Amino acid sequence: MYTLPCVAPGPMQSPPPPTSSVAQQPFQTPPPPAMGQPQMPPGPQSPHMSQQMSPQMSPPQSPPASMPMAGPPLAGPLMVGSQMAGPPMGGPPMGGPPMAGMGRPFPGPPPPGPGGFQQPSPGAAGPLGYPQQAGNSFGGQMAGPQPGMPGAFPGAPASLAGPPQKKLDPDSIPSITQVIEDDQLKKGGQVFSTNIRGQVPPLVTTDFTAQDQGNASPRFMRCTTYSLPCTADLAKQCQVPLASIIKPFASLPKDETPLYVVNHGETGPIRCNRCKAYMCPYMQFIDGGRRYQCGFCNCVSEVPVFYFQHLDHMGRRVDFYERPELSLGSYEFAATLDYCKNNKLPNPPAYIFMIDVSYNNIKSGLVKLICDELKTLLEKLPREEGAESSAIKVGFVTYNKVLHFYNVKSALAQPQMMVVSDTAEMFVPLLDGFLVNYQDSRAVIYNLLDQIPDMFADTNESETVFAPVIQAGVEAFKAAECNGKLFIFHSSMPTAEAPGKLKNRDDKKLVNTEKEKTLFQPQKGVYEQLSKDCVAQGCCVDLFLFPSQYMDMATMADVPSHTGGSVYKYNNFQVETDGEHFLRDLRKDVQKSIGFDAIMRVRTSTGFRATDFFGAIHMNNTTDIEMAAVDCDKAVTVEFKHDDTLSEETGALIQCALLYTTISGQRRLRIHNLSLHCSSQLSELYTRCETDSLINFFAKSGDCSFTFKWTRIHPVSLSHTYGHLLALKADCYTTLILPDAMKVFPVYMNSLMKTAPLVGSTELSTDDRAHQRLSVMAMGVEDTQLLLYPRLIPLHTLDVNSEALPAPVRCSEERLTDSGMFLLENGHSMFLWLGQAIPPDLIQSIFNLPSLAHLQGHMPALPELDNPLSKKVRSIINGLLDKRPNSMKLQIVRQRDKPEMLFRQFLVEDKGLHGSASYMDFLCYVHREIRQLLT
């Protein structure tokens, strides 16, 4: 807990107490089935639903029936924390109207009251009160105005400069590691049931089990706030962006039920006649079950004859337990021909491997490494559950200044090469034999992969093409009438005479000027058209880059960033040190769960709508999100704006519908539904904020605008925003207590400003900055959280007999110890830091060396030693590598060695290497902003 003083002249005024907070809104539910009676017999319309759904249908959880009320205002400091210095004045539970339009009941005993989702009181999300506080701040007294920290922010107003008044205690300011640990202790290992409207989920770092009871799991959808302001004016006043981060293909743990598939045959999914929302738990059946009212637009539609079912005495369909679309937040529909291009069922997708065989890649051994790996990796292509083999077809292309296509038809004894040298008019020289089933053509493919490194062993060709390579993939998919993915392995800027030829436009003199943004804007023309062609054909591009110098990442990565693809980058690649790092990425990329030729639409109930979209996406209009492919790691961040007043009674509804093609060629609709609370009280809006999601939004929306004028005013605008989050438009003498998660908002914001895209430094390469920006745009909430606040694990405290990891410590130099060994990872980089006084027996156990001094020069990878500590450390590292979407190259650094500077840039609570502020300085700066807001 920590306090911020906020004293200003003026009469004392009482803050408005929170009102219209609903303590509970229960479900309409019948009595549970008799003992022994199955809760969910399979129905005729649910062929994929052989499992019983009783584990998902536990009785609704009852939220607390009361909430603390605001006490009297005091001329005290502004407090941000989770504990009160004095007890708040209690208040009676406050009732509220039912949630109209939410008539879909859920199983369980019927609690008293009208129907709808349960709704918790604000007390369930976080207490709000105005208790008395001591007069110290950050553990030290700050009398009078607190000046800003000098040199903390580039572009900070000069009026804020001045010396700090007192050294502050780092332990007195909020800690992300403590918040994460507290949430894990409170909610870890528990079941999170989704039957409560507007319920704030556990943190992304918490290990929990999601139980779908009418709202989508937080693994699929998270929101910046779970209580939307009722009006646009209130939204503007509260300064909290209204957004949802949607990860439609998110991976589910083994203990969570996969999505059910609903098949209505040739009729297809049931939809609202007006707004086209799909059948979901928010539809209210009326008129004896013959009609239903849409929860999104209130339109009344007829129930199709085949879908009719009687209602019970509670107004609920008697087949409720048999239909996922009536009782679950996430499910799939089998799509009909109407949802297919040209009213024709799609073919299974294909993967094409396109290898740059120019001089650098042959000399480095990269081409041989790729070919050797593909021999085993192709055995592990994604397949439908229960299928003996993958339906995905494969093809192979090599290229430098020209393209070489390979016929690997199963009937051939040897693969055949066909060369296309006219790269201006790209075409595929063969149809039959280019895209083949791997199992059928395995012998020919093995033969080809053995021959490729030898075929080009003596090449001196260093120039390459790039855009024609992507165009060749598009043309191949067109000819085969299928979707798919291109895996392109490329090492240099395309300088050969061909469409898409690039020239070096890197200019360090533009950094920190108005023209800096031009360095990060892709060159238009060829690549812009390529993106459109790829999306139209369902051609996703994954790019593996191996640069030794500038290669215009902003342009080369433009197509992957608009087709749902990924970009991997390995600077100065060497097989010995980087080979395994690259292969881990390649294996994950080939094997990950994925859907092709996807279109996503986000629908909302009346009163607000989706306005802006951020991700690896393409948009031809303002509503349809197009992705050539979407995989389990990609997320789309959607911002919402008001267009009318929202109702506290009915709440707000969001439905994400994703139309895609499976890896076996089936057309499916994946539906995710979420219901949110609405409130006219600022206090309730803040208590239901989710910091990790807020940071994801800020990271994407900031990077997307990328004006760089924004970069220099960013610290001011961020602290201004944060000041509003704290001040709540309250009067000068109020004290606010924020929920635990919100109190660490400043350290995330400060860390965001230290990321490569937002640091205007000539020491950072333009390509590296562009790469991180493009990576962030497709990240989910858990990925941005880890990127902005890395995990720092003290391995020297490791208990080899315990399954538990040592608790991570704060990302600051002050937490390091000379005799310690720390593992740091942020999802993209991994370091093993060794203190200069580390015990020799620890070095012996890990490296099989007598002392730290023997680690001079090249830092080796961890050897595989047969002792408990070594095995445990390797197990921890491998576990983290398996868990993260990207591979991380382990870098071993010793204290006070030169490479340690790379490690220190990830200690985000300290001052940055390029002049950015420490967490402590930022808090003081924010404090100044808040005081100005409140005066």
PDB file of N, CA and C in Angstrom, residues 348-430:
ATOM      1  N   PRO A 348      -8.801 -28.889 -48.416  1.00  0.00           N
ATOM      2  CA  PRO A 348      -7.884 -28.765 -47.275  1.00  0.00           C
ATOM      3  C   PRO A 348      -6.759 -27.793 -47.611  1.00  0.00           C
ATOM      4  N   PRO A 349      -6.222 -27.089 -46.616  1.00  0.00           N
ATOM      5  CA  PRO A 349      -5.172 -26.095 -46.858  1.00  0.00           C
ATOM      6  C   PRO A 349      -3.835 -26.751 -47.200  1.00  0.00           C
ATOM      7  N   ALA A 350      -2.864 -25.904 -47.580  1.00  0.00           N
ATOM      8  CA  ALA A 350      -1.530 -26.391 -47.941  1.00  0.00           C
ATOM      9  C   ALA A 350      -0.467 -25.518 -47.279  1.00  0.00           C
ATOM     10  N   TYR A 351       0.691 -26.110 -47.014  1.00  0.00           N
ATOM     11  CA  TYR A 351       1.855 -25.396 -46.501  1.00  0.00           C
ATOM     12  C   TYR A 351       2.945 -25.427 -47.585  1.00  0.00           C
ATOM     13  N   ILE A 352       3.488 -24.258 -47.931  1.00  0.00           N
ATOM     14  CA  ILE A 352       4.574 -24.188 -48.912  1.00  0.00           C
ATOM     15  C   ILE A 352       5.829 -23.654 -48.212  1.00  0.00           C
ATOM     16  N   PHE A 353       6.915 -24.397 -48.314  1.00  0.00           N
ATOM     17  CA  PHE A 353       8.180 -24.013 -47.696  1.00  0.00           C
ATOM     18  C   PHE A 353       9.067 -23.389 -48.771  1.00  0.00           C
ATOM     19  N   MET A 354       9.433 -22.108 -48.567  1.00  0.00           N
ATOM     20  CA  MET A 354      10.134 -21.318 -49.580  1.00  0.00           C
ATOM     21  C   MET A 354      11.475 -20.885 -48.997  1.00  0.00           C
ATOM     22  N   ILE A 355      12.573 -21.460 -49.532  1.00  0.00           N
ATOM     23  CA  ILE A 355      13.894 -21.335 -48.919  1.00  0.00           C
ATOM     24  C   ILE A 355      14.813 -20.483 -49.780  1.00  0.00           C
ATOM     25  N   ASP A 356      15.334 -19.432 -49.181  1.00  0.00           N
ATOM     26  CA  ASP A 356      16.330 -18.578 -49.829  1.00  0.00           C
ATOM     27  C   ASP A 356      17.655 -19.353 -49.889  1.00  0.00           C
ATOM     28  N   VAL A 357      18.124 -19.651 -51.124  1.00  0.00           N
ATOM     29  CA  VAL A 357      19.348 -20.441 -51.291  1.00  0.00           C
ATOM     30  C   VAL A 357      20.487 -19.566 -51.824  1.00  0.00           C
ATOM     31  N   SER A 358      20.487 -18.295 -51.410  1.00  0.00           N
ATOM     32  CA  SER A 358      21.580 -17.409 -51.795  1.00  0.00           C
ATOM     33  C   SER A 358      22.836 -17.765 -51.009  1.00  0.00           C
ATOM     34  N   TYR A 359      23.940 -17.116 -51.356  1.00  0.00           N
ATOM     35  CA  TYR A 359      25.267 -17.463 -50.840  1.00  0.00           C
ATOM     36  C   TYR A 359      25.316 -17.490 -49.307  1.00  0.00           C
ATOM     37  N   ASN A 360      24.770 -16.465 -48.648  1.00  0.00           N
ATOM     38  CA  ASN A 360      24.854 -16.376 -47.185  1.00  0.00           C
ATOM     39  C   ASN A 360      24.191 -17.560 -46.491  1.00  0.00           C
ATOM     40  N   ASN A 361      23.040 -17.972 -46.973  1.00  0.00           N
ATOM     41  CA  ASN A 361      22.308 -19.063 -46.324  1.00  0.00           C
ATOM     42  C   ASN A 361      22.958 -20.421 -46.546  1.00  0.00           C
ATOM     43  N   ILE A 362      23.572 -20.583 -47.714  1.00  0.00           N
ATOM     44  CA  ILE A 362      24.296 -21.835 -47.964  1.00  0.00           C
ATOM     45  C   ILE A 362      25.560 -21.892 -47.106  1.00  0.00           C
ATOM     46  N   LYS A 363      26.290 -20.789 -47.086  1.00  0.00           N
ATOM     47  CA  LYS A 363      27.559 -20.745 -46.348  1.00  0.00           C
ATOM     48  C   LYS A 363      27.357 -20.940 -44.846  1.00  0.00           C
ATOM     49  N   SER A 364      26.285 -20.362 -44.293  1.00  0.00           N
ATOM     50  CA  SER A 364      26.044 -20.453 -42.843  1.00  0.00           C
ATOM     51  C   SER A 364      25.558 -21.830 -42.414  1.00  0.00           C
ATOM     52  N   GLY A 365      25.133 -22.651 -43.378  1.00  0.00           N
ATOM     53  CA  GLY A 365      24.592 -23.964 -43.039  1.00  0.00           C
ATOM     54  C   GLY A 365      23.105 -23.942 -42.760  1.00  0.00           C
ATOM     55  N   LEU A 366      22.468 -22.775 -42.960  1.00  0.00           N
ATOM     56  CA  LEU A 366      21.033 -22.642 -42.662  1.00  0.00           C
ATOM     57  C   LEU A 366      20.187 -23.535 -43.565  1.00  0.00           C
ATOM     58  N   VAL A 367      20.512 -23.582 -44.864  1.00  0.00           N
ATOM     59  CA  VAL A 367      19.699 -24.367 -45.803  1.00  0.00           C
ATOM     60  C   VAL A 367      19.722 -25.845 -45.421  1.00  0.00           C
ATOM     61  N   LYS A 368      20.879 -26.356 -45.095  1.00  0.00           N
ATOM     62  CA  LYS A 368      20.977 -27.765 -44.690  1.00  0.00           C
ATOM     63  C   LYS A 368      20.208 -28.003 -43.386  1.00  0.00           C
ATOM     64  N   LEU A 369      20.301 -27.052 -42.455  1.00  0.00           N
ATOM     65  CA  LEU A 369      19.586 -27.177 -41.184  1.00  0.00           C
ATOM     66  C   LEU A 369      18.078 -27.271 -41.415  1.00  0.00           C
ATOM     67  N   ILE A 370      17.558 -26.415 -42.306  1.00  0.00           N
ATOM     68  CA  ILE A 370      16.112 -26.422 -42.593  1.00  0.00           C
ATOM     69  C   ILE A 370      15.702 -27.739 -43.242  1.00  0.00           C
ATOM     70  N   CYS A 371      16.447 -28.168 -44.225  1.00  0.00           N
ATOM     71  CA  CYS A 371      16.095 -29.400 -44.946  1.00  0.00           C
ATOM     72  C   CYS A 371      16.135 -30.619 -44.021  1.00  0.00           C
ATOM     73  N   ASP A 372      17.144 -30.693 -43.166  1.00  0.00           N
ATOM     74  CA  ASP A 372      17.228 -31.815 -42.232  1.00  0.00           C
ATOM     75  C   ASP A 372      16.053 -31.814 -41.265  1.00  0.00           C
ATOM     76  N   GLU A 373      15.661 -30.634 -40.799  1.00  0.00           N
ATOM     77  CA  GLU A 373      14.558 -30.542 -39.833  1.00  0.00           C
ATOM     78  C   GLU A 373      13.223 -30.911 -40.472  1.00  0.00           C
ATOM     79  N   LEU A 374      13.017 -30.514 -41.718  1.00  0.00           N
ATOM     80  CA  LEU A 374      11.733 -30.777 -42.367  1.00  0.00           C
ATOM     81  C   LEU A 374      11.461 -32.270 -42.528  1.00  0.00           C
ATOM     82  N   LYS A 375      12.503 -33.073 -42.591  1.00  0.00           N
ATOM     83  CA  LYS A 375      12.298 -34.517 -42.732  1.00  0.00           C
ATOM     84  C   LYS A 375      11.487 -35.094 -41.572  1.00  0.00           C
ATOM     85  N   THR A 376      11.720 -34.591 -40.387  1.00  0.00           N
ATOM     86  CA  THR A 376      10.972 -35.086 -39.213  1.00  0.00           C
ATOM     87  C   THR A 376       9.767 -34.213 -38.906  1.00  0.00           C
ATOM     88  N   LEU A 377       9.881 -32.906 -39.187  1.00  0.00           N
ATOM     89  CA  LEU A 377       8.798 -31.985 -38.817  1.00  0.00           C
ATOM     90  C   LEU A 377       7.533 -32.232 -39.630  1.00  0.00           C
ATOM     91  N   LEU A 378       7.697 -32.640 -40.890  1.00  0.00           N
ATOM     92  CA  LEU A 378       6.518 -32.866 -41.731  1.00  0.00           C
ATOM     93  C   LEU A 378       5.669 -34.040 -41.233  1.00  0.00           C
ATOM     94  N   GLU A 379       6.262 -34.889 -40.403  1.00  0.00           N
ATOM     95  CA  GLU A 379       5.479 -35.975 -39.791  1.00  0.00           C
ATOM     96  C   GLU A 379       4.490 -35.432 -38.757  1.00  0.00           C
ATOM     97  N   LYS A 380       4.706 -34.184 -38.322  1.00  0.00           N
ATOM     98  CA  LYS A 380       3.925 -33.621 -37.213  1.00  0.00           C
ATOM     99  C   LYS A 380       3.024 -32.481 -37.652  1.00  0.00           C
ATOM    100  N   LEU A 381       2.634 -32.480 -38.908  1.00  0.00           N
ATOM    101  CA  LEU A 381       1.693 -31.454 -39.386  1.00  0.00           C
ATOM    102  C   LEU A 381       0.390 -31.524 -38.584  1.00  0.00           C
ATOM    103  N   PRO A 382      -0.273 -30.395 -38.372  1.00  0.00           N
ATOM    104  CA  PRO A 382      -1.534 -30.416 -37.601  1.00  0.00           C
ATOM    105  C   PRO A 382      -2.557 -31.346 -38.228  1.00  0.00           C
ATOM    106  N   ARG A 383      -3.302 -32.033 -37.392  1.00  0.00           N
ATOM    107  CA  ARG A 383      -4.338 -32.938 -37.893  1.00  0.00           C
ATOM    108  C   ARG A 383      -5.578 -32.818 -37.022  1.00  0.00           C
ATOM    109  N   GLU A 384      -6.714 -33.171 -37.592  1.00  0.00           N
ATOM    110  CA  GLU A 384      -7.956 -33.177 -36.812  1.00  0.00           C
ATOM    111  C   GLU A 384      -7.873 -34.257 -35.742  1.00  0.00           C
ATOM    112  N   GLU A 385      -8.518 -33.993 -34.628  1.00  0.00           N
ATOM    113  CA  GLU A 385      -8.488 -34.962 -33.534  1.00  0.00           C
ATOM    114  C   GLU A 385      -9.085 -36.293 -34.005  1.00  0.00           C
ATOM    115  N   GLY A 386      -8.353 -37.358 -33.815  1.00  0.00           N
ATOM    116  CA  GLY A 386      -8.805 -38.679 -34.220  1.00  0.00           C
ATOM    117  C   GLY A 386      -8.361 -39.086 -35.608  1.00  0.00           C
ATOM    118  N   ALA A 387      -7.833 -38.132 -36.402  1.00  0.00           N
ATOM    119  CA  ALA A 387      -7.401 -38.461 -37.770  1.00  0.00           C
ATOM    120  C   ALA A 387      -6.050 -39.165 -37.734  1.00  0.00           C
ATOM    121  N   GLU A 388      -5.862 -40.112 -38.654  1.00  0.00           N
ATOM    122  CA  GLU A 388      -4.604 -40.859 -38.704  1.00  0.00           C
ATOM    123  C   GLU A 388      -3.455 -40.007 -39.235  1.00  0.00           C
ATOM    124  N   SER A 389      -3.765 -39.120 -40.170  1.00  0.00           N
ATOM    125  CA  SER A 389      -2.723 -38.275 -40.748  1.00  0.00           C
ATOM    126  C   SER A 389      -3.300 -36.898 -41.059  1.00  0.00           C
ATOM    127  N   SER A 390      -2.412 -35.968 -41.352  1.00  0.00           N
ATOM    128  CA  SER A 390      -2.841 -34.598 -41.639  1.00  0.00           C
ATOM    129  C   SER A 390      -3.381 -34.499 -43.060  1.00  0.00           C
ATOM    130  N   ALA A 391      -4.409 -33.664 -43.232  1.00  0.00           N
ATOM    131  CA  ALA A 391      -4.965 -33.432 -44.565  1.00  0.00           C
ATOM    132  C   ALA A 391      -4.229 -32.310 -45.292  1.00  0.00           C
ATOM    133  N   ILE A 392      -3.301 -31.639 -44.600  1.00  0.00           N
ATOM    134  CA  ILE A 392      -2.576 -30.514 -45.189  1.00  0.00           C
ATOM    135  C   ILE A 392      -1.602 -31.008 -46.258  1.00  0.00           C
ATOM    136  N   LYS A 393      -1.641 -30.366 -47.417  1.00  0.00           N
ATOM    137  CA  LYS A 393      -0.702 -30.688 -48.482  1.00  0.00           C
ATOM    138  C   LYS A 393       0.548 -29.816 -48.350  1.00  0.00           C
ATOM    139  N   VAL A 394       1.642 -30.256 -48.953  1.00  0.00           N
ATOM    140  CA  VAL A 394       2.900 -29.519 -48.841  1.00  0.00           C
ATOM    141  C   VAL A 394       3.514 -29.291 -50.215  1.00  0.00           C
ATOM    142  N   GLY A 395       4.283 -28.193 -50.322  1.00  0.00           N
ATOM    143  CA  GLY A 395       5.002 -27.880 -51.543  1.00  0.00           C
ATOM    144  C   GLY A 395       6.326 -27.216 -51.198  1.00  0.00           C
ATOM    145  N   PHE A 396       7.255 -27.169 -52.175  1.00  0.00           N
ATOM    146  CA  PHE A 396       8.605 -26.680 -51.901  1.00  0.00           C
ATOM    147  C   PHE A 396       9.077 -25.770 -53.032  1.00  0.00           C
ATOM    148  N   VAL A 397       9.674 -24.635 -52.621  1.00  0.00           N
ATOM    149  CA  VAL A 397      10.248 -23.677 -53.563  1.00  0.00           C
ATOM    150  C   VAL A 397      11.596 -23.243 -53.008  1.00  0.00           C
ATOM    151  N   THR A 398      12.627 -23.137 -53.856  1.00  0.00           N
ATOM    152  CA  THR A 398      13.865 -22.473 -53.481  1.00  0.00           C
ATOM    153  C   THR A 398      14.032 -21.268 -54.406  1.00  0.00           C
ATOM    154  N   TYR A 399      14.806 -20.288 -53.955  1.00  0.00           N
ATOM    155  CA  TYR A 399      14.917 -19.072 -54.765  1.00  0.00           C
ATOM    156  C   TYR A 399      16.172 -18.288 -54.398  1.00  0.00           C
ATOM    157  N   ASN A 400      16.642 -17.490 -55.335  1.00  0.00           N
ATOM    158  CA  ASN A 400      17.596 -16.401 -55.125  1.00  0.00           C
ATOM    159  C   ASN A 400      17.136 -15.258 -56.026  1.00  0.00           C
ATOM    160  N   LYS A 401      17.744 -15.097 -57.230  1.00  0.00           N
ATOM    161  CA  LYS A 401      17.215 -14.114 -58.192  1.00  0.00           C
ATOM    162  C   LYS A 401      16.077 -14.718 -59.004  1.00  0.00           C
ATOM    163  N   VAL A 402      16.009 -16.042 -59.051  1.00  0.00           N
ATOM    164  CA  VAL A 402      14.956 -16.758 -59.774  1.00  0.00           C
ATOM    165  C   VAL A 402      14.301 -17.744 -58.814  1.00  0.00           C
ATOM    166  N   LEU A 403      13.191 -18.310 -59.228  1.00  0.00           N
ATOM    167  CA  LEU A 403      12.464 -19.249 -58.382  1.00  0.00           C
ATOM    168  C   LEU A 403      12.538 -20.650 -58.965  1.00  0.00           C
ATOM    169  N   HIS A 404      12.712 -21.646 -58.077  1.00  0.00           N
ATOM    170  CA  HIS A 404      12.765 -23.047 -58.491  1.00  0.00           C
ATOM    171  C   HIS A 404      11.595 -23.783 -57.837  1.00  0.00           C
ATOM    172  N   PHE A 405      10.709 -24.330 -58.661  1.00  0.00           N
ATOM    173  CA  PHE A 405       9.566 -25.108 -58.183  1.00  0.00           C
ATOM    174  C   PHE A 405       9.902 -26.596 -58.326  1.00  0.00           C
ATOM    175  N   TYR A 406       9.351 -27.415 -57.422  1.00  0.00           N
ATOM    176  CA  TYR A 406       9.705 -28.843 -57.426  1.00  0.00           C
ATOM    177  C   TYR A 406       8.463 -29.720 -57.553  1.00  0.00           C
ATOM    178  N   ASN A 407       8.556 -30.640 -58.499  1.00  0.00           N
ATOM    179  CA  ASN A 407       7.525 -31.657 -58.671  1.00  0.00           C
ATOM    180  C   ASN A 407       7.915 -32.857 -57.802  1.00  0.00           C
ATOM    181  N   VAL A 408       7.095 -33.121 -56.782  1.00  0.00           N
ATOM    182  CA  VAL A 408       7.384 -34.231 -55.865  1.00  0.00           C
ATOM    183  C   VAL A 408       6.220 -35.224 -55.863  1.00  0.00           C
ATOM    184  N   LYS A 409       5.646 -35.407 -57.033  1.00  0.00           N
ATOM    185  CA  LYS A 409       4.546 -36.358 -57.173  1.00  0.00           C
ATOM    186  C   LYS A 409       4.992 -37.756 -56.755  1.00  0.00           C
ATOM    187  N   SER A 410       4.131 -38.492 -56.107  1.00  0.00           N
ATOM    188  CA  SER A 410       4.517 -39.780 -55.518  1.00  0.00           C
ATOM    189  C   SER A 410       4.981 -40.796 -56.556  1.00  0.00           C
ATOM    190  N   ALA A 411       4.516 -40.666 -57.808  1.00  0.00           N
ATOM    191  CA  ALA A 411       4.883 -41.647 -58.835  1.00  0.00           C
ATOM    192  C   ALA A 411       6.303 -41.452 -59.357  1.00  0.00           C
ATOM    193  N   LEU A 412       6.931 -40.320 -59.034  1.00  0.00           N
ATOM    194  CA  LEU A 412       8.267 -40.036 -59.554  1.00  0.00           C
ATOM    195  C   LEU A 412       9.335 -40.776 -58.764  1.00  0.00           C
ATOM    196  N   ALA A 413      10.425 -41.120 -59.446  1.00  0.00           N
ATOM    197  CA  ALA A 413      11.569 -41.718 -58.763  1.00  0.00           C
ATOM    198  C   ALA A 413      12.471 -40.624 -58.197  1.00  0.00           C
ATOM    199  N   GLN A 414      12.521 -39.486 -58.903  1.00  0.00           N
ATOM    200  CA  GLN A 414      13.333 -38.355 -58.481  1.00  0.00           C
ATOM    201  C   GLN A 414      12.492 -37.075 -58.567  1.00  0.00           C
ATOM    202  N   PRO A 415      12.724 -36.113 -57.677  1.00  0.00           N
ATOM    203  CA  PRO A 415      12.009 -34.836 -57.810  1.00  0.00           C
ATOM    204  C   PRO A 415      12.458 -34.104 -59.059  1.00  0.00           C
ATOM    205  N   GLN A 416      11.579 -33.307 -59.629  1.00  0.00           N
ATOM    206  CA  GLN A 416      11.898 -32.535 -60.826  1.00  0.00           C
ATOM    207  C   GLN A 416      11.868 -31.043 -60.506  1.00  0.00           C
ATOM    208  N   MET A 417      12.851 -30.280 -61.023  1.00  0.00           N
ATOM    209  CA  MET A 417      12.921 -28.841 -60.810  1.00  0.00           C
ATOM    210  C   MET A 417      12.440 -28.092 -62.047  1.00  0.00           C
ATOM    211  N   MET A 418      11.667 -27.043 -61.814  1.00  0.00           N
ATOM    212  CA  MET A 418      11.262 -26.152 -62.889  1.00  0.00           C
ATOM    213  C   MET A 418      11.602 -24.721 -62.452  1.00  0.00           C
ATOM    214  N   VAL A 419      12.274 -23.982 -63.319  1.00  0.00           N
ATOM    215  CA  VAL A 419      12.784 -22.655 -62.974  1.00  0.00           C
ATOM    216  C   VAL A 419      11.927 -21.580 -63.633  1.00  0.00           C
ATOM    217  N   VAL A 420      11.566 -20.558 -62.849  1.00  0.00           N
ATOM    218  CA  VAL A 420      10.861 -19.390 -63.376  1.00  0.00           C
ATOM    219  C   VAL A 420      11.788 -18.192 -63.191  1.00  0.00           C
ATOM    220  N   SER A 421      12.287 -17.662 -64.296  1.00  0.00           N
ATOM    221  CA  SER A 421      13.231 -16.543 -64.230  1.00  0.00           C
ATOM    222  C   SER A 421      12.554 -15.198 -64.461  1.00  0.00           C
ATOM    223  N   ASP A 422      11.347 -15.213 -65.045  1.00  0.00           N
ATOM    224  CA  ASP A 422      10.613 -13.961 -65.269  1.00  0.00           C
ATOM    225  C   ASP A 422       9.811 -13.632 -64.016  1.00  0.00           C
ATOM    226  N   THR A 423      10.446 -12.905 -63.110  1.00  0.00           N
ATOM    227  CA  THR A 423       9.781 -12.616 -61.827  1.00  0.00           C
ATOM    228  C   THR A 423       8.781 -11.476 -61.931  1.00  0.00           C
ATOM    229  N   ALA A 424       8.742 -10.780 -63.072  1.00  0.00           N
ATOM    230  CA  ALA A 424       7.782  -9.685 -63.227  1.00  0.00           C
ATOM    231  C   ALA A 424       6.373 -10.222 -63.468  1.00  0.00           C
ATOM    232  N   GLU A 425       6.285 -11.373 -64.131  1.00  0.00           N
ATOM    233  CA  GLU A 425       4.989 -12.007 -64.395  1.00  0.00           C
ATOM    234  C   GLU A 425       5.009 -13.391 -63.767  1.00  0.00           C
ATOM    235  N   MET A 426       4.794 -13.441 -62.487  1.00  0.00           N
ATOM    236  CA  MET A 426       4.960 -14.698 -61.762  1.00  0.00           C
ATOM    237  C   MET A 426       3.833 -15.668 -62.070  1.00  0.00           C
ATOM    238  N   PHE A 427       4.209 -16.936 -62.289  1.00  0.00           N
ATOM    239  CA  PHE A 427       3.231 -18.003 -62.485  1.00  0.00           C
ATOM    240  C   PHE A 427       3.806 -19.287 -61.916  1.00  0.00           C
ATOM    241  N   VAL A 428       2.952 -20.285 -61.719  1.00  0.00           N
ATOM    242  CA  VAL A 428       3.389 -21.579 -61.209  1.00  0.00           C
ATOM    243  C   VAL A 428       3.512 -22.528 -62.399  1.00  0.00           C
ATOM    244  N   PRO A 429       4.714 -23.038 -62.668  1.00  0.00           N
ATOM    245  CA  PRO A 429       4.931 -23.802 -63.911  1.00  0.00           C
ATOM    246  C   PRO A 429       4.344 -25.203 -63.899  1.00  0.00           C
ATOM    247  N   LEU A 430       3.864 -25.662 -62.753  1.00  0.00           N
ATOM    248  CA  LEU A 430       3.244 -26.989 -62.739  1.00  0.00           C
ATOM    249  C   LEU A 430       2.101 -26.992 -61.740  1.00  0.00           C
TER     250      LEU A 430
END
